[in-house]
Short mmCIF file of C-alpha atoms in Angstrom, two decimals:
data_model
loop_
_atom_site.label_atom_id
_atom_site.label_comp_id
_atom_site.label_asym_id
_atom_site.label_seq_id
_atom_site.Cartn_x
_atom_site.Cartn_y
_atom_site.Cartn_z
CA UNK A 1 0.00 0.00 0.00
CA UNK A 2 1.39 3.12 -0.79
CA UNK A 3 0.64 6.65 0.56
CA UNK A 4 -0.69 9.29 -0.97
CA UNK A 5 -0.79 12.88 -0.71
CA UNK A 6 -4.55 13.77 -1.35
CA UNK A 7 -6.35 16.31 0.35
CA UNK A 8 -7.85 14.99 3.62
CA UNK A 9 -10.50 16.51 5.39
CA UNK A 10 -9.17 18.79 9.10
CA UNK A 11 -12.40 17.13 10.93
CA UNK A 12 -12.99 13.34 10.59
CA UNK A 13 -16.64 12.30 10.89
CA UNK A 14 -16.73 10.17 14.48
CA UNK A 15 -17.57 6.16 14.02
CA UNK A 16 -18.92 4.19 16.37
CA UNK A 17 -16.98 1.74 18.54
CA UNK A 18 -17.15 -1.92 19.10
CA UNK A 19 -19.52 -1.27 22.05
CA UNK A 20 -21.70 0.65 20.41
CA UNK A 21 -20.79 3.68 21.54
CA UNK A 22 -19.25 6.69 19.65
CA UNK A 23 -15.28 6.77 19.07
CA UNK A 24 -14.01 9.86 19.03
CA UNK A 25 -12.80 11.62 16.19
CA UNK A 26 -9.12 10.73 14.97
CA UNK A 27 -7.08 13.89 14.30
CA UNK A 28 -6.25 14.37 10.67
CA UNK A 29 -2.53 13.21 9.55
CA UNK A 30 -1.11 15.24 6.89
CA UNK A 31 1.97 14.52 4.71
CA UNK A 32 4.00 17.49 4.63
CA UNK A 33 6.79 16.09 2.58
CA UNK A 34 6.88 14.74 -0.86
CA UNK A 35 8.88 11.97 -0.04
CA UNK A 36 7.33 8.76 0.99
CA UNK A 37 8.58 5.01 1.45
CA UNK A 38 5.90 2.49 0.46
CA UNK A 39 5.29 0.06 3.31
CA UNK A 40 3.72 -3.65 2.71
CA UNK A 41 0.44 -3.62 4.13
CA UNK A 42 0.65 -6.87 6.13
CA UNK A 43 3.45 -4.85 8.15
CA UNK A 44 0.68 -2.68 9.29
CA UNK A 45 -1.15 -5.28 10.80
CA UNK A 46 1.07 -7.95 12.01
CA UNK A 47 0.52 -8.81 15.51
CA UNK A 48 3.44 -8.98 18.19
CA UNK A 49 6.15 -11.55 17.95
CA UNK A 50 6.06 -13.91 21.31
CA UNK A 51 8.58 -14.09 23.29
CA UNK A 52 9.46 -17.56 22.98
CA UNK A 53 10.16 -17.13 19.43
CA UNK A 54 14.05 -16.53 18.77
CA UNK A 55 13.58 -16.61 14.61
CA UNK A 56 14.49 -13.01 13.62
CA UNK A 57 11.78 -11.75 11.90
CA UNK A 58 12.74 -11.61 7.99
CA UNK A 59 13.43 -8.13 6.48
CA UNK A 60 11.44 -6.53 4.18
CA UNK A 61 13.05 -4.62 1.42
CA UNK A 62 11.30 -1.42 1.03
CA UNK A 63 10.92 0.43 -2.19
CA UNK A 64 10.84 4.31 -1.88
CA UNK A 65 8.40 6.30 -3.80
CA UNK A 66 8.01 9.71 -4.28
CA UNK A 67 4.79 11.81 -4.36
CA UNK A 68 4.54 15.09 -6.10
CA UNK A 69 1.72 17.55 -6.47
CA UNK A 70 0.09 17.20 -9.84
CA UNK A 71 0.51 21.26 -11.09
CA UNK A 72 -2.62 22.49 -12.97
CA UNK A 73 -2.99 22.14 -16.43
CA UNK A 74 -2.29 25.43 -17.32
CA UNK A 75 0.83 25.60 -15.18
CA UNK A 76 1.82 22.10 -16.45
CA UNK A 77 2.09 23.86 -19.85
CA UNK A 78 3.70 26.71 -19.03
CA UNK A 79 7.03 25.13 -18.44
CA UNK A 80 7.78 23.12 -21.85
CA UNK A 81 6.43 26.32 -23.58
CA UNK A 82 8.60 28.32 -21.84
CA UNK A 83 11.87 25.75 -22.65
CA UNK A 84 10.46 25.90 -25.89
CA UNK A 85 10.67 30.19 -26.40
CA UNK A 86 14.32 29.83 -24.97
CA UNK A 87 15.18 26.76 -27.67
CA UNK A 88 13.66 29.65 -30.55
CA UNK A 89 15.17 32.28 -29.02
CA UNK A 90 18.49 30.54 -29.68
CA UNK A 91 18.18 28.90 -32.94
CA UNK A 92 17.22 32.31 -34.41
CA UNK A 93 19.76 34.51 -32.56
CA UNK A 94 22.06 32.03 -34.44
CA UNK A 95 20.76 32.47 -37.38
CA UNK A 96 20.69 36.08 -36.97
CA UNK A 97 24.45 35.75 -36.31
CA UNK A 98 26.26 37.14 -39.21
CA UNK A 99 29.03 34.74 -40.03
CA UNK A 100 32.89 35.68 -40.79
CA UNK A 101 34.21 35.93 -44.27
CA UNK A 102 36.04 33.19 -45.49
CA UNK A 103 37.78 31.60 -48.36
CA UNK A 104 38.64 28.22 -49.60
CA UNK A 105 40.77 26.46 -46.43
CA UNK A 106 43.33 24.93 -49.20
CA UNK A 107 44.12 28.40 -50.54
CA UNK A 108 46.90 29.35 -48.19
CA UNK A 109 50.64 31.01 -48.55
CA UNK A 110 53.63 27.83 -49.22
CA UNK A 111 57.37 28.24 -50.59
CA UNK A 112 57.14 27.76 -53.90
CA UNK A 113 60.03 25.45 -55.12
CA UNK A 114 62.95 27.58 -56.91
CA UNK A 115 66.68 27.70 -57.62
CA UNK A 116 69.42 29.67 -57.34
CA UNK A 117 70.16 31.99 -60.58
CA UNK A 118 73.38 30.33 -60.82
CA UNK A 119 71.52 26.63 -61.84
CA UNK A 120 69.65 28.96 -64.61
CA UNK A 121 72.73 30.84 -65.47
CA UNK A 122 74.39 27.29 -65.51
CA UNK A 123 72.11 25.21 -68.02
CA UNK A 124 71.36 28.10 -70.22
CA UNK A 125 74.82 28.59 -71.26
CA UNK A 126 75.06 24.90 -71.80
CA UNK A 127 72.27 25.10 -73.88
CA UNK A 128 73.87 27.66 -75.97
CA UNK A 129 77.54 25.51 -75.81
CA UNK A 130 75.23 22.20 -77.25
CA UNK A 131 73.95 24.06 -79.81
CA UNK A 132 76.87 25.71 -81.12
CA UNK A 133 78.64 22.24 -81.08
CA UNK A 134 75.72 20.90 -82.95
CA UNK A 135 75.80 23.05 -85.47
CA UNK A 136 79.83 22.65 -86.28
CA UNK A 137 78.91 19.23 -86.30
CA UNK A 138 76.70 19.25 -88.72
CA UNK A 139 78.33 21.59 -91.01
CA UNK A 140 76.33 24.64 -90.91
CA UNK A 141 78.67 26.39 -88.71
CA UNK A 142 79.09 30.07 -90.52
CA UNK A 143 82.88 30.39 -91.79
CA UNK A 144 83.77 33.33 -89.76
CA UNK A 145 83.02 31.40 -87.17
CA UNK A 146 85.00 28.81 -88.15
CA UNK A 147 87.95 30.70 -89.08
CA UNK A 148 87.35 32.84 -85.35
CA UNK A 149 87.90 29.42 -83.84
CA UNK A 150 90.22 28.37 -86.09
CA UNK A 151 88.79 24.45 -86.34
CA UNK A 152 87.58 22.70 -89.40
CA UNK A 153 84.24 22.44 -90.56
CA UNK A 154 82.08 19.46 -89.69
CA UNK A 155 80.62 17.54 -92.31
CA UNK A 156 78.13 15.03 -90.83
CA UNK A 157 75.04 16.97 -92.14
CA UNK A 158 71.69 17.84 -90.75
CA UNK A 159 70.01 14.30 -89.64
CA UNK A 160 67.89 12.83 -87.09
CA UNK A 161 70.82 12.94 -84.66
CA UNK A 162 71.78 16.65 -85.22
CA UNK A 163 68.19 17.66 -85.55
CA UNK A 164 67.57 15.76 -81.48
CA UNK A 165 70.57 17.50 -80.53
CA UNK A 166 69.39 20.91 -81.20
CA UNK A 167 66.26 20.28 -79.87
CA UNK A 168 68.12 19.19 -76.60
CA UNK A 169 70.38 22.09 -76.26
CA UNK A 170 67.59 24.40 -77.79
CA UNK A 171 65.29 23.43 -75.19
CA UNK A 172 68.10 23.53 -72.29
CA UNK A 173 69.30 26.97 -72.65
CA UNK A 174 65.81 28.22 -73.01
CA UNK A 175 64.44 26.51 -69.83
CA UNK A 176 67.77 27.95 -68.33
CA UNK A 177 67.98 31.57 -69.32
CA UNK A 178 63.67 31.51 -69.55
CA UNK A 179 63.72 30.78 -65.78
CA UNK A 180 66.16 33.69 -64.27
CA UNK A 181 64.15 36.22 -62.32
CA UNK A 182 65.10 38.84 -59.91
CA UNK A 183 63.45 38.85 -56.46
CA UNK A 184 63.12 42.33 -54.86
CA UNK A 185 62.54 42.94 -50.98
CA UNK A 186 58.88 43.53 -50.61
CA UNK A 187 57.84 42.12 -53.62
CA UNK A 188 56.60 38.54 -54.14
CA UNK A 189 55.78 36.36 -56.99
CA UNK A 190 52.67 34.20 -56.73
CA UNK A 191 52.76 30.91 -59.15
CA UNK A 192 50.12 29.08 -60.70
CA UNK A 193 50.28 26.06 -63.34
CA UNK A 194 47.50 25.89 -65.16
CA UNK A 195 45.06 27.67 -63.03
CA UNK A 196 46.39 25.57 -59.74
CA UNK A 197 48.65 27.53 -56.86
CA UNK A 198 51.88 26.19 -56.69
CA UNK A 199 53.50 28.47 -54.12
CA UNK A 200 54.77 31.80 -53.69
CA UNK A 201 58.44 33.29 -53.68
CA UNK A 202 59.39 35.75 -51.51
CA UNK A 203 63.08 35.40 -51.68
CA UNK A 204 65.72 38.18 -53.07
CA UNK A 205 68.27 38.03 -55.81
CA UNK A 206 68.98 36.28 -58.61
CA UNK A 207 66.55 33.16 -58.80
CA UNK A 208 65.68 31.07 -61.43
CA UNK A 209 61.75 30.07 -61.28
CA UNK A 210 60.00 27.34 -63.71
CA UNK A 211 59.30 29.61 -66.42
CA UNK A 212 56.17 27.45 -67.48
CA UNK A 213 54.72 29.32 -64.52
CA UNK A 214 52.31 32.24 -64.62
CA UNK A 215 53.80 34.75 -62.23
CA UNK A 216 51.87 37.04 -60.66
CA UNK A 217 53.68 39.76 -58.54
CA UNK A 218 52.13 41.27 -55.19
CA UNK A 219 53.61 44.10 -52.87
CA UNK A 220 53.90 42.73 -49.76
CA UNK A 221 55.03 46.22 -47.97
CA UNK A 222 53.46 48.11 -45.70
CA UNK A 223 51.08 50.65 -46.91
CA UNK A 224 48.77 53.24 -46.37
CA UNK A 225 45.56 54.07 -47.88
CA UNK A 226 43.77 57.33 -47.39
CA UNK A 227 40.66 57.75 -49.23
CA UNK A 228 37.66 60.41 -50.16
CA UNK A 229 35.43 61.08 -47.22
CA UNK A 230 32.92 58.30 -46.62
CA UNK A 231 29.76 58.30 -44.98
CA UNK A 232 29.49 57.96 -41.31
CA UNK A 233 27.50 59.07 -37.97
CA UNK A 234 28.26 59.92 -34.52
CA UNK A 235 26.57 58.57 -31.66
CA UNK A 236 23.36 60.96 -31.69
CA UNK A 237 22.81 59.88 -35.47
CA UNK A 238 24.08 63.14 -36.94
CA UNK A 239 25.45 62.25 -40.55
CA UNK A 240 29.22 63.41 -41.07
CA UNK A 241 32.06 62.27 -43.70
CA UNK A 242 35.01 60.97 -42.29
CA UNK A 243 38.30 60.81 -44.16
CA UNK A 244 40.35 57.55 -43.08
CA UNK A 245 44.11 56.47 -43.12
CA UNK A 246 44.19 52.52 -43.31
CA UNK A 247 47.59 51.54 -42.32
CA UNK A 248 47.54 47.48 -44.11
CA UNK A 249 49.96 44.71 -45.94
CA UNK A 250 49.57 41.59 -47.62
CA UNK A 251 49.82 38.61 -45.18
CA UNK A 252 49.02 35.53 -47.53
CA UNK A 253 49.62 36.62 -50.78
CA UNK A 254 47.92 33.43 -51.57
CA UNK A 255 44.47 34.48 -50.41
CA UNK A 256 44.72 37.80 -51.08
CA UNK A 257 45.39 36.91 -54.92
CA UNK A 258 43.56 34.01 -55.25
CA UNK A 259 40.37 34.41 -52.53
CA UNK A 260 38.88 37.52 -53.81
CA UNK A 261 38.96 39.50 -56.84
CA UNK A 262 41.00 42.45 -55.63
CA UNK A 263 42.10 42.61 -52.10
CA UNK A 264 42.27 46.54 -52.51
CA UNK A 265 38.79 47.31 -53.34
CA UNK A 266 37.97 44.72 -50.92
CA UNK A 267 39.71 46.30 -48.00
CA UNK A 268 37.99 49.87 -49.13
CA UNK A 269 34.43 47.80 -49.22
CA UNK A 270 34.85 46.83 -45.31
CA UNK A 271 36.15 50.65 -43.94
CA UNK A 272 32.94 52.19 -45.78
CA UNK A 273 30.73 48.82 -43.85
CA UNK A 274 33.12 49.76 -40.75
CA UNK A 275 32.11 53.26 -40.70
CA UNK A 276 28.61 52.23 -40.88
CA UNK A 277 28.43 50.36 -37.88
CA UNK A 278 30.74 52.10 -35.40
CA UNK A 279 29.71 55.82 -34.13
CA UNK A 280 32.47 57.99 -35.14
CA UNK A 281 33.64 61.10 -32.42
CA UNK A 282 31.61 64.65 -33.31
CA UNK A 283 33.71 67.24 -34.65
CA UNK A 284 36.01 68.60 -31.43
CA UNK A 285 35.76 65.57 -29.27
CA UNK A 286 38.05 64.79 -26.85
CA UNK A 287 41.20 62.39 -27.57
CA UNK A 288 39.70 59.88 -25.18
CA UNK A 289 36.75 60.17 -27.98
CA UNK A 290 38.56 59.40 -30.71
CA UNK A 291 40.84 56.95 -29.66
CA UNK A 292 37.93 54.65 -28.65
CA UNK A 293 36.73 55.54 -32.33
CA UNK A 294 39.89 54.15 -34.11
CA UNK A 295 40.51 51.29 -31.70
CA UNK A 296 36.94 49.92 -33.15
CA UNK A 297 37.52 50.82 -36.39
CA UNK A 298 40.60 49.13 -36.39
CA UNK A 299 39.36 45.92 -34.81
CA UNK A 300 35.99 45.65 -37.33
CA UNK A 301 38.63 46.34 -40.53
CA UNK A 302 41.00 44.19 -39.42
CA UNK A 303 38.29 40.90 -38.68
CA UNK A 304 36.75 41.52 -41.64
CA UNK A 305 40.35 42.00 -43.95
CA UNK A 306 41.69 39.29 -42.04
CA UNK A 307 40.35 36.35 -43.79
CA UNK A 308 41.40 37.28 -47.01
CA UNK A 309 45.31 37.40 -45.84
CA UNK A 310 45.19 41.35 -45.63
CA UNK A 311 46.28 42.79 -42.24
CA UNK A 312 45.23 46.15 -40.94
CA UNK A 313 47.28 47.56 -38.63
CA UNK A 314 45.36 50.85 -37.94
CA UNK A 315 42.11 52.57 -39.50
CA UNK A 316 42.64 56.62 -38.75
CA UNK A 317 40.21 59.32 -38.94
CA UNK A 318 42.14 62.43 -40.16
CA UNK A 319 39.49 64.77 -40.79
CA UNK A 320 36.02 64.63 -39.27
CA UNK A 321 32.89 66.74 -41.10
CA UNK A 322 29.38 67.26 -40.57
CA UNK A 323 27.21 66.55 -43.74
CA UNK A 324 26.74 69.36 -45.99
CA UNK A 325 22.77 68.97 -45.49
CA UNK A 326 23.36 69.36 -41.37
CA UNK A 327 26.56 71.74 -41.58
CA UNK A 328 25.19 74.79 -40.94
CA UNK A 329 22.39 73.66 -38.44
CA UNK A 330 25.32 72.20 -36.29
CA UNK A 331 27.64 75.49 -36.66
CA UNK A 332 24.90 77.60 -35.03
CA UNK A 333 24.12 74.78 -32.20
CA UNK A 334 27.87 74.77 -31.57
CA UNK A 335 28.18 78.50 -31.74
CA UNK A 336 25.35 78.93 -29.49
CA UNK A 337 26.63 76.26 -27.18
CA UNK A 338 30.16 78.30 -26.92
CA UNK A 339 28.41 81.74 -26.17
CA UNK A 340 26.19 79.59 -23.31
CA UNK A 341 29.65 78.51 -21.88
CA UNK A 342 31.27 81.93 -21.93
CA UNK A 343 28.56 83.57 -20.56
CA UNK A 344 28.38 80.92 -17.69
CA UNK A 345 31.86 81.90 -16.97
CA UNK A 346 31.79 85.88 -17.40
CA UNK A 347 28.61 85.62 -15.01
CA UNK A 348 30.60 83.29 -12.72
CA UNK A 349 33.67 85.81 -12.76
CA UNK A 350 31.34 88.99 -11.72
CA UNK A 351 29.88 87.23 -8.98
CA UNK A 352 32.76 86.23 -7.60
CA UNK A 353 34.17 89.48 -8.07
CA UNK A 354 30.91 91.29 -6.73
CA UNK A 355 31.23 88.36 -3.31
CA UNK A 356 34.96 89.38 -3.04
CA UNK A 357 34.59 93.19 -3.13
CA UNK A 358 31.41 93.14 -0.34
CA UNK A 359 33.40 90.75 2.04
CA UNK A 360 36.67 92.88 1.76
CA UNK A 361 34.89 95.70 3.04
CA UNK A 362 32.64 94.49 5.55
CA UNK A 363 35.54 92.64 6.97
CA UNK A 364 37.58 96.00 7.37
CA UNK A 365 35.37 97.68 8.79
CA UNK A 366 34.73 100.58 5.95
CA UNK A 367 30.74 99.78 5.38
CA UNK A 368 28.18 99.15 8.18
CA UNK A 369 25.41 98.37 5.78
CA UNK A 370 21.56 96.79 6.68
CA UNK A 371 20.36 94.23 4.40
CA UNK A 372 18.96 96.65 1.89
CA UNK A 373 21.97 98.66 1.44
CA UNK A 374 24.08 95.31 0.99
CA UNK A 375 21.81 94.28 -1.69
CA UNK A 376 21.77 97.83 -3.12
CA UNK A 377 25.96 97.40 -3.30
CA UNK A 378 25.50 94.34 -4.97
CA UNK A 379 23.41 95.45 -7.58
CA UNK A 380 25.35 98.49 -8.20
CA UNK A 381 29.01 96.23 -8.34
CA UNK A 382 27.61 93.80 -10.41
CA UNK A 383 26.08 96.20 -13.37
CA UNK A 384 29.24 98.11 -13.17
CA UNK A 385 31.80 94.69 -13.37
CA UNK A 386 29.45 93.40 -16.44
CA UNK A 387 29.60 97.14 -17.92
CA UNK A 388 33.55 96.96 -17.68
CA UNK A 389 33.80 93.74 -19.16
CA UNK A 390 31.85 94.46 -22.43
CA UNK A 391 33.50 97.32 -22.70
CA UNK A 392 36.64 95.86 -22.80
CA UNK A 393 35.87 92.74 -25.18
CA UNK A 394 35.96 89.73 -22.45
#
């Protein structure tokens, strides 16, 4: 028999005894907790063990059971729909989430494979040496030639062999001399064979570089960008233009040739979307101001330019304008804001002043004035200290 937690009655109706009489009334036994062990029912009513008996009695295993209020329906529902908002909630703030440029995960920067100009130097001029042996071999040597080297002329004619020997050297000296390159600091070469990356050279010098190769070259300084003023707003939503400095250089030439069309107009693309979405400092704002404005330019640029092996190293805002459709609304509010702050201070100044001049001479004794006179003074001290200072241009 198990327990249950149903609502039971505070007054139980009295029964009547064995004899007939009435019983009173049992109190009422409430379960308070939630918890309950079920207990076999022939435990309940099992009579005494005698006393003669030495048998332990046998142990019953007992089960436990818990008991829980069964919510209303409507409050039964609330939960799971409430799980089920949050769940939503999540998917579409994911959703929402915009996700990070990327490119293609092969496309990254690798030394390409390339030799020093000496190899190219090398087989090219024993391209040339093979073919001018070839041709006094087969006869068609030129006779000043022949007479500059002072040998006799070969006579073996042009055949199969001569003609595979000039196609040797031939092919030799220009693979050799076709190949030489010169590598400049800050420049690199990016190679591709037939449309496929094969790696990129960033070495100096004399080099000598698989001249099947398409070679494009990419400046891999640092550089600076300054461009025409872009659109932008400050924090109350006034339109300005802003004119940027975007301190970058290539990182991965790879994905900066190869992941988008042109990394440059790419990089201008995100400072305009940067300026967008980060409230640029007002005209006259404090360095504090526009600190906090590069510092998030910089970091939006640079996540954005990043992907495409482009660093930023600092987005600058040199010169900061209102719009020329809010230019002249914003001169006056700033020109009226400037005469509310120097009139703040000239008032300021007088009273001071006035407060100076009335304490100075009560305190030595030269006035004895009531409190009409004193305000009299003050009045008189104050329109003559404003007077002086118009008059003088302050």
């Amino acid at each position: 028999m198990t327990t249950t937690t149903s609502h039971i009655p505070e007054h139980v109706p009295e029964s009547e005894g064995p004899d007939g009489g009435v019983a009173a009334a049992r109190p009422a036994r409430l379960i308070h907790t939630e918890s309950t062990t079920e207990i076999p029912v022939h435990l309940l009513f099992r009579e005494e063990p005698a006393a003669s008996s030495s048998a332990p009695p046998a142990e019953v295993k007992l089960r436990p059971a818990v008991v829980g209020h069964r919510p209303p329906p409507e409050q039964a529902e609330q939960p799971a729909k409430s799980a089920k908002d949050d769940r939503d909630t999540r998917d579409i703030g994911l959703r929402a989430r915009p996700s990070a440029p990327g490119v293609d995960p092969e496309i990254a920067e690798r030394p390409a494979r390339v030799l020093p100009g000496i190899a190219g130097v090398l087989a090219g001029t024993f391209g040339a040496a093979g073919c001018a042996v070839t041709a006094w071999w087969s006869g068609v040597l030129p006779p000043l030639a022949v007479e500059a080297l002072g040998v006799s002329a070969g006579t073996g004619g042009l055949g199969p062999a001569q003609w595979a020997a000039f196609a040797g050297a031939g092919a030799l000296g220009l693979f050799g001399f076709g190949g030489l390159a010169r590598g400049r600091t800050g420049r690199a070469w990016v190679l591709e064979l037939f449309g496929r990356y094969r790696g990129t050279v960033r070495g100096t010098g004399l080099l000598w570089v698989n001249p099947l190769l398409l070679r494009r070259r990419v400046d891999v300084r640092l550089r600076h960008w300054r461009g025409d003023p872009l659109p932008a707003a400050d924090r109350g939503g006034v339109a300005l233009r802003v004119a940027v400095l975007v301190v970058w250089r290539v990182r991965d030439t790879a994905r900066a040739t190869l992941g988008v069309e042109d990394h440059q107009g790419y990089l201008r693309a995100c400072v305009e979307a940067a300026l967008l979405r980060v409230p640029v400092a007002a005209p006259g704002a404090g360095r504090g101001a526009v600190q906090a404005t590069q510092d998030a330019l910089t970091r939006l640029v640079a996540a954005d330019a990043g992907p495409v092996g482009v660093e930023v190293c600092a987005v600058r805002p040199l010169r900061v304008e209102y719009a020329p459709e809010v230019a002249a609304a914003m001169h006056r509010r700033r020109v009226a804001a400037l005469d509310a702050r120097h009139r703040a201070s000239v008032i300021g100044s007088v009273v001071d002043s006035v407060e100076d001049t009335v304490t100075r001479l009560t305190m030595r004794g030269l006035l004895d004035l009531d409190d009409y006179e004193r305000r009299t003074l003050v009045k008189d001290l104050t329109v003559a200290f404003c007077a002086g200072r118009g008059d003088t241009g302050a």
